[in-house]
Coordinates of C-alpha atoms and ligand atoms in Angstrom, one line a residue:
X1 CA 3.8 47.8 19.7
X2 CA 7.2 46.6 20.3
X3 CA 9.4 47.1 22.9
X4 CA 12.5 48.1 21.0
X5 CA 12.0 49.0 17.6
X6 CA 15.2 48.3 16.0
X7 CA 13.3 48.0 12.8
X8 CA 12.1 51.1 12.4
X9 CA 15.2 52.8 13.3
X10 CA 17.0 51.0 10.1
X11 CA 14.0 52.0 7.5
X12 CA 15.3 55.7 8.6
X13 CA 19.1 54.2 7.9
X14 CA 19.0 51.6 5.5
X15 CA 20.9 53.7 2.4
X16 CA 23.3 54.2 4.3
X17 CA 24.0 51.2 6.4
X18 CA 23.7 48.8 3.6
X19 CA 26.6 51.0 1.1
X20 CA 28.8 50.5 4.4
X21 CA 28.2 47.1 4.7
X22 CA 28.8 46.6 1.0
X23 CA 32.3 48.7 0.7
X24 CA 33.3 46.0 3.5
X25 CA 32.0 43.1 0.9
X26 CA 34.3 44.4 -1.6
X27 CA 37.5 44.8 0.0
X28 CA 37.5 42.2 1.8
X29 CA 39.0 42.6 5.1
X30 CA 36.5 40.9 7.4
X31 CA 38.7 41.1 10.3
X32 CA 40.1 44.5 11.4
X33 CA 39.5 46.7 8.4
X34 CA 39.7 50.3 8.0
X35 CA 36.2 50.6 9.5
X36 CA 37.3 49.4 13.2
X37 CA 40.0 52.2 13.1
X38 CA 37.7 54.2 11.5
X39 CA 34.5 53.9 14.3
X40 CA 37.6 53.7 17.3
X41 CA 38.5 57.5 16.2
X42 CA 34.7 58.0 16.1
X43 CA 33.7 56.9 19.6
X44 CA 36.1 58.5 21.0
X45 CA 36.2 62.1 20.0
X46 CA 31.8 61.3 20.4
X47 CA 33.0 60.6 24.3
X48 CA 36.3 62.9 24.3
X49 CA 38.5 60.5 25.7
X50 CA 41.8 60.0 24.0
X51 CA 41.0 56.0 23.3
X52 CA 37.9 53.6 22.3
X53 CA 39.1 50.0 21.9
X54 CA 36.7 48.3 20.0
X55 CA 35.8 44.7 21.1
X56 CA 33.4 41.6 20.3
X57 CA 30.8 42.0 23.2
X58 CA 30.2 44.3 26.2
X59 CA 31.1 41.6 28.2
X60 CA 34.4 40.4 26.3
X61 CA 34.8 44.5 27.8
X62 CA 34.3 43.8 31.0
X63 CA 36.5 41.2 31.3
X64 CA 39.6 43.2 28.9
X65 CA 39.4 45.8 31.5
X66 CA 40.6 43.2 34.6
X67 CA 42.6 41.3 32.8
X68 CA 45.2 44.4 32.0
X69 CA 44.1 45.5 35.4
X70 CA 46.1 41.9 36.6
X71 CA 43.0 41.1 38.2
X72 CA 42.9 37.3 40.2
X73 CA 42.4 35.0 43.3
X74 CA 41.9 36.9 46.5
X75 CA 41.2 39.9 44.9
X76 CA 37.7 41.5 45.9
X77 CA 36.1 43.1 43.0
X78 CA 32.6 44.8 44.2
X79 CA 29.6 44.9 41.9
X80 CA 25.6 45.5 42.3
X81 CA 23.5 43.0 43.3
X82 CA 21.1 44.8 41.1
X83 CA 22.4 44.3 37.4
X84 CA 22.8 41.9 34.3
X85 CA 24.8 38.7 35.6
X86 CA 27.6 39.8 33.2
X87 CA 29.4 42.3 35.3
X88 CA 30.1 39.2 38.5
X89 CA 30.7 36.4 35.5
X90 CA 34.0 38.0 34.2
X91 CA 35.0 38.8 38.5
X92 CA 34.1 34.7 38.6
X93 CA 35.9 34.0 35.2
X94 CA 39.2 35.3 36.5
X95 CA 39.0 33.7 39.6
X96 CA 38.5 36.8 42.1
X97 CA 36.0 37.3 44.5
X98 CA 32.5 39.5 43.4
X99 CA 31.1 40.7 46.2
X100 CA 27.6 42.2 45.9
X101 CA 26.5 45.2 47.1
X102 CA 22.8 46.7 47.9
X103 CA 22.1 49.5 45.5
X104 CA 20.3 53.3 45.4
X105 CA 16.5 52.3 46.2
X106 CA 16.0 55.3 43.9
X107 CA 18.2 55.4 41.5
X108 CA 18.9 51.6 40.9
X109 CA 22.9 52.2 41.3
X110 CA 25.5 51.0 43.8
X111 CA 24.7 52.4 47.2
X112 CA 27.7 54.6 48.1
X113 CA 27.0 54.1 51.8
X114 CA 26.7 49.7 51.2
X115 CA 30.0 49.8 49.3
X116 CA 31.4 51.0 52.5
X117 CA 30.2 49.0 54.4
X118 CA 31.2 45.6 51.8
X119 CA 34.7 47.1 51.9
X120 CA 35.2 46.4 55.0
X121 CA 33.6 43.5 55.1
X122 CA 36.1 41.7 52.5
X123 CA 39.3 43.1 54.8
X124 CA 37.4 40.8 57.4
X125 CA 37.2 38.2 54.7
X126 CA 40.8 38.3 54.1
X127 CA 40.3 39.8 50.9
X128 CA 42.3 42.0 48.9
X129 CA 39.8 45.2 48.0
X130 CA 41.0 46.0 44.6
X131 CA 38.2 47.7 42.7
X132 CA 34.8 48.8 42.3
X133 CA 32.6 48.3 39.1
X134 CA 30.0 50.5 39.0
X135 CA 27.0 50.2 36.7
X136 CA 25.2 52.6 34.6
X137 CA 21.4 50.4 35.2
X138 CA 19.0 51.2 33.1
X139 CA 21.0 54.3 31.5
X140 CA 21.3 56.5 34.1
X141 CA 24.9 57.1 35.6
X142 CA 26.3 56.1 38.9
X143 CA 27.1 58.2 41.7
X144 CA 30.9 58.1 40.5
X145 CA 32.0 61.6 42.8
X146 CA 30.9 59.7 45.8
X147 CA 31.7 56.8 44.5
X148 CA 36.3 58.0 43.4
X149 CA 35.9 59.6 47.1
X150 CA 35.3 55.9 48.4
X151 CA 38.3 54.5 45.6
X152 CA 40.5 57.0 47.2
X153 CA 40.1 56.2 50.8
X154 CA 40.7 53.4 50.5
X155 CA 42.5 52.4 47.4
X156 CA 40.8 50.6 45.5
X157 CA 40.1 51.6 41.3
X158 CA 36.9 53.2 39.9
X159 CA 35.7 51.4 36.7
X160 CA 32.3 51.4 34.7
X161 CA 29.9 49.2 33.2
X162 CA 28.3 51.3 30.8
X163 CA 26.7 49.2 28.6
X164 CA 23.5 50.4 29.1
X165 CA 24.5 54.1 29.2
X166 CA 26.8 55.1 26.3
X167 CA 25.9 58.7 25.1
X168 CA 25.0 59.7 29.1
X169 CA 26.2 62.3 31.1
X170 CA 27.0 62.1 35.0
X171 CA 27.3 66.1 36.1
X172 CA 28.2 67.6 33.0
X173 CA 30.7 64.7 31.7
X174 CA 30.4 62.2 29.6
X175 CA 30.4 58.5 30.2
X176 CA 33.3 57.0 29.4
X177 CA 35.7 60.0 31.1
X178 CA 34.4 59.1 34.7
X179 CA 36.1 56.5 35.2
X180 CA 39.5 55.0 34.6
X181 CA 37.8 52.5 32.2
X182 CA 34.4 52.3 31.1
X183 CA 32.9 49.4 29.1
X184 CA 30.5 49.1 26.7
X185 CA 28.1 47.5 24.9
X186 CA 26.6 47.7 21.0
X187 CA 24.3 44.1 21.3
X188 CA 21.2 45.0 19.6
X189 CA 18.8 46.1 21.8
X190 CA 21.2 48.3 23.7
X191 CA 21.0 52.3 22.7
X192 CA 23.7 52.5 20.6
X193 CA 23.5 48.8 19.6
X194 CA 25.1 47.2 16.2
X195 CA 23.5 44.0 13.9
X196 CA 25.6 41.1 16.5
X197 CA 27.3 41.2 19.5
X198 CA 29.8 44.5 19.7
X199 CA 31.6 46.4 22.6
X200 CA 34.5 49.3 23.3
X201 CA 36.4 49.7 26.5
X202 CA 37.0 53.7 26.3
X203 CA 39.9 55.3 28.5
X204 CA 42.4 58.4 29.0
X205 CA 45.3 55.6 29.7
X206 CA 48.3 55.2 26.9
X207 CA 49.0 52.4 28.5
X208 CA 45.5 51.0 29.6
X209 CA 44.9 51.4 25.8
X210 CA 47.8 49.2 25.0
X211 CA 47.3 46.2 27.3
X212 CA 43.7 46.3 26.0
X213 CA 45.1 46.0 22.5
X214 CA 47.1 43.2 22.9
X215 CA 44.8 40.9 25.3
X216 CA 41.8 41.4 22.2
X217 CA 44.7 39.2 19.9
X218 CA 45.8 37.1 22.3
X219 CA 47.9 38.6 24.5
X220 CA 49.9 39.8 20.9
X221 CA 53.3 41.3 21.3
X222 CA 55.0 43.5 18.1
X223 CA 52.8 41.0 16.0
X224 CA 50.2 38.3 16.5
X225 CA 52.8 35.6 16.4
X226 CA 54.6 37.0 19.8
X227 CA 52.9 36.3 22.6
X228 CA 53.7 38.7 25.6
X229 CA 50.1 37.9 27.9
X230 CA 48.0 35.5 28.1
X231 CA 44.6 37.2 26.3
X232 CA 41.6 36.0 24.2
X233 CA 39.9 36.6 20.8
X234 CA 37.4 39.6 21.1
X235 CA 37.7 41.3 17.6
X236 CA 34.9 43.5 16.9
X237 CA 34.1 42.1 13.0
X238 CA 34.4 44.9 10.3
X239 CA 31.2 44.5 9.1
X240 CA 29.2 45.1 12.5
X241 CA 31.8 48.3 12.4
X242 CA 30.6 49.6 9.2
X243 CA 27.0 49.4 10.5
X244 CA 28.2 51.2 14.2
X245 CA 29.9 54.3 12.2
X246 CA 26.4 54.9 10.5
X247 CA 24.1 54.8 13.6
X248 CA 26.4 56.5 15.9
X249 CA 25.7 59.7 13.1
X250 CA 21.8 59.6 14.1
X251 CA 22.8 58.5 17.9
X252 CA 22.8 62.1 18.9
X253 CA 19.6 62.7 17.7
X254 CA 18.1 59.9 19.5
X255 CA 19.7 60.4 22.5
X256 CA 17.2 63.8 22.3
X257 CA 13.9 61.7 21.0
X258 CA 14.9 59.0 24.2
X259 CA 14.0 61.5 26.5
X260 CA 11.5 63.6 24.9
X261 CA 9.3 59.6 25.2
X262 CA 10.7 59.3 28.6
X263 CA 9.6 63.2 29.3
X264 CA 6.3 62.4 28.1
X265 CA 5.7 59.1 30.0
X266 CA 6.9 61.1 33.2
X267 CA 4.8 63.7 32.7
X268 CA 1.3 61.5 31.9
X269 CA 2.4 58.5 34.7
X270 CA 4.0 60.4 38.0
X271 CA 0.7 60.8 39.6
X272 CA -0.3 56.8 39.1
X273 CA 3.4 55.1 40.0
X274 CA 6.7 56.1 41.1
X275 CA 8.9 57.7 38.1
X276 CA 12.3 57.7 37.0
X277 CA 14.1 60.4 37.9
X278 CA 17.7 61.9 36.6
X279 CA 19.5 63.7 39.5
X280 CA 20.4 67.6 38.3
X281 CA 23.9 67.8 35.3
X282 CA 23.5 63.8 34.5
X283 CA 21.1 62.8 31.4
X284 CA 19.9 59.3 31.3
X285 CA 20.3 57.5 27.7
X286 CA 17.1 55.1 28.9
X287 CA 18.0 51.9 28.1
X288 CA 15.0 51.4 30.1
X289 CA 11.8 53.2 31.1
X290 CA 11.3 51.3 34.6
X291 CA 8.5 52.2 36.9
X292 CA 8.5 51.4 40.3
X293 CA 5.2 49.5 41.5
X294 CA 4.1 48.8 44.9
X295 CA 4.6 45.5 45.3
X296 CA 5.2 41.8 43.4
X297 CA 1.2 40.8 43.8
X298 CA 0.7 45.2 41.7
X299 CA 2.9 44.1 38.9
X300 CA 2.1 40.9 38.3
X301 CA -1.8 42.2 37.8
X302 CA -0.3 45.5 35.7
X303 CA 1.5 43.6 33.4
X304 CA -1.3 40.8 32.8
X305 CA -3.0 44.4 32.3
X306 CA -0.7 45.5 29.4
X307 CA -0.3 42.0 28.1
X308 CA -4.4 41.7 27.8
X309 CA -3.9 45.8 25.4
X310 CA -0.7 44.4 23.7
X311 CA 1.1 46.0 25.4
X312 CA 4.9 44.6 26.0
X313 CA 6.1 45.5 29.8
X314 CA 9.7 43.6 30.7
X315 CA 11.2 43.2 34.2
X316 CA 15.0 43.6 34.7
X317 CA 15.4 41.6 36.4
X318 CA 13.5 39.5 38.7
X319 CA 16.1 37.8 41.0
X320 CA 18.9 39.5 42.7
X321 CA 22.3 37.8 42.4
X322 CA 23.0 37.5 45.0
X323 CA 20.5 35.2 45.1
X324 CA 21.7 32.6 41.8
X325 CA 22.9 29.5 42.2
X326 CA 26.1 30.5 40.7
X327 CA 26.7 33.1 42.6
X328 CA 25.2 32.3 45.8
X329 CA 28.8 30.8 47.6
X330 CA 30.2 34.9 46.9
X331 CA 28.2 36.8 49.2
X332 CA 30.2 37.6 52.5
X333 CA 28.3 36.8 56.5
X334 CA 26.0 38.8 57.2
X335 CA 25.7 41.0 53.8
X336 CA 21.8 42.7 53.4
X337 CA 20.1 43.9 50.0
X338 CA 17.2 44.8 51.3
X339 CA 16.8 47.4 48.6
X340 CA 18.0 45.0 46.0
X341 CA 15.7 42.5 46.8
X342 CA 12.4 45.4 46.6
X343 CA 12.9 46.8 43.4
X344 CA 13.5 43.1 41.9
X345 CA 10.2 43.1 42.8
X346 CA 8.8 46.1 41.6
X347 CA 10.1 47.6 39.0
X348 CA 8.4 47.5 35.7
X349 CA 10.5 48.7 32.2
X350 CA 8.1 49.7 29.6
X351 CA 8.5 50.0 25.7
X352 CA 10.7 52.5 25.1
X353 CA 12.9 53.3 21.6
X354 CA 13.4 56.6 20.3
X355 CA 10.9 56.6 17.5
X356 CA 7.5 55.5 20.7
X357 CA 5.1 58.0 18.8
X358 CA 2.3 59.7 21.2
X359 CA -0.2 58.0 20.1
X360 CA 1.5 54.7 21.5
X361 CA 2.5 56.6 24.8
X362 CA -1.5 58.0 25.1
X363 CA -1.9 54.1 24.2
X364 CA 0.4 53.7 27.4
X365 CA -0.2 55.2 29.6
X366 CA -4.0 55.7 29.7
X367 CA -4.2 51.1 30.1
X368 CA -1.5 52.5 33.4
X369 CA -3.5 55.0 34.5
X370 CA -6.7 53.2 34.6
X371 CA -5.6 49.7 36.2
X372 CA -3.6 51.8 38.7
X373 CA -6.6 54.6 39.5
X374 CA -8.8 51.5 39.7
X375 CA -5.8 49.5 42.1
X376 CA -5.7 52.2 44.2
X377 CA -9.4 53.1 44.9
X378 CA -9.6 49.4 46.6
Ligands
PLP401 C1 24.2 44.1 28.5 C2 25.3 44.0 29.4 C3 26.4 43.5 29.8 C4 26.8 42.5 28.4 O1 26.7 43.0 26.9 P1 26.9 42.5 26.2 O2 27.2 42.9 25.0 O3 25.5 41.7 25.4 O4 28.1 41.0 26.3 C5 27.2 44.0 31.0 N1 26.2 44.3 31.5 C6 25.5 45.2 31.6 C7 24.9 45.9 33.0 C8 24.0 45.3 30.5 O5 23.1 45.3 30.4

């Protein structure tokens, strides 16, 4: 059994994907070939946004947004304490200050009340609160309405790190529509992945899209030898775009299948552990199916038993970012990350992909029920 099975999916779409890749090899436009444009059109239609600007990775998508917004020294960018390191990394790369914010212990996403407290703290430190970067952890959109109210109150902008949630829905709106700019990733293991690195920014702003397209090709102006700003080499390869065009076609069906898997897990596990819940009117794309165990001790016992039964499981993430060597210096005085610390000790992600069989789900749930009931009665 695999944690994320990409080979099964490939078997289902092999002829189409190979044909697309062969087309690229035949026309030879390996960089910014016609497939890049075609994919951008398909992505923007999928999310119902005006612009999809593809790029080389989810990390570069985040970096490009920050560069387009002129984030720099002394600017505070609010990020969850419990996320993947790329989120604060791009802030620090630009010389700005990532300000960590505790997360909600139910949704694992940035906590609106902790956010407000952090904004007040940055003002006391002489930083300029500029931007909130919400993360849709495990594929579940953050609470954008609550965040937008705070953003408005303090006159700061709200963007989205949707690397794990492309295809998700928040209160009836697709991911991509709920922030002024949304970054996503097409890393192979993400819900929509290519066969290498890739990413995109989604936005309704013409002005932002124009800047992003310039930044991704060395800050180009009318052509690449006119440089009007400092930029990056952050283009998506044509071959990756070709792969994604085909994978996007089956993605709506895959989102349904992922939700079916999650439902089956939850129905079986809700009596023995804390299962993830999706708020009304939202849709998760289940980048991970993550249960919350009671303690670090219980989690490591559960992981051992799973692994003896050849069931892979992963901890996303075992350490909060404010405690990491690279980021500890950004922690402001008297900041606390209680929920994040608790989650880092207790979360456990189970195998999740659209093609996980009923047999496998039954086996995983049986083993988990066994170990947790036994644990319970001790
Ligand atoms: C994967 C991920 C990224 C980075 O995406 P890459 O394509 O790997 O650069 C950023 N943020 C979060 C929350 C992620 O999960």
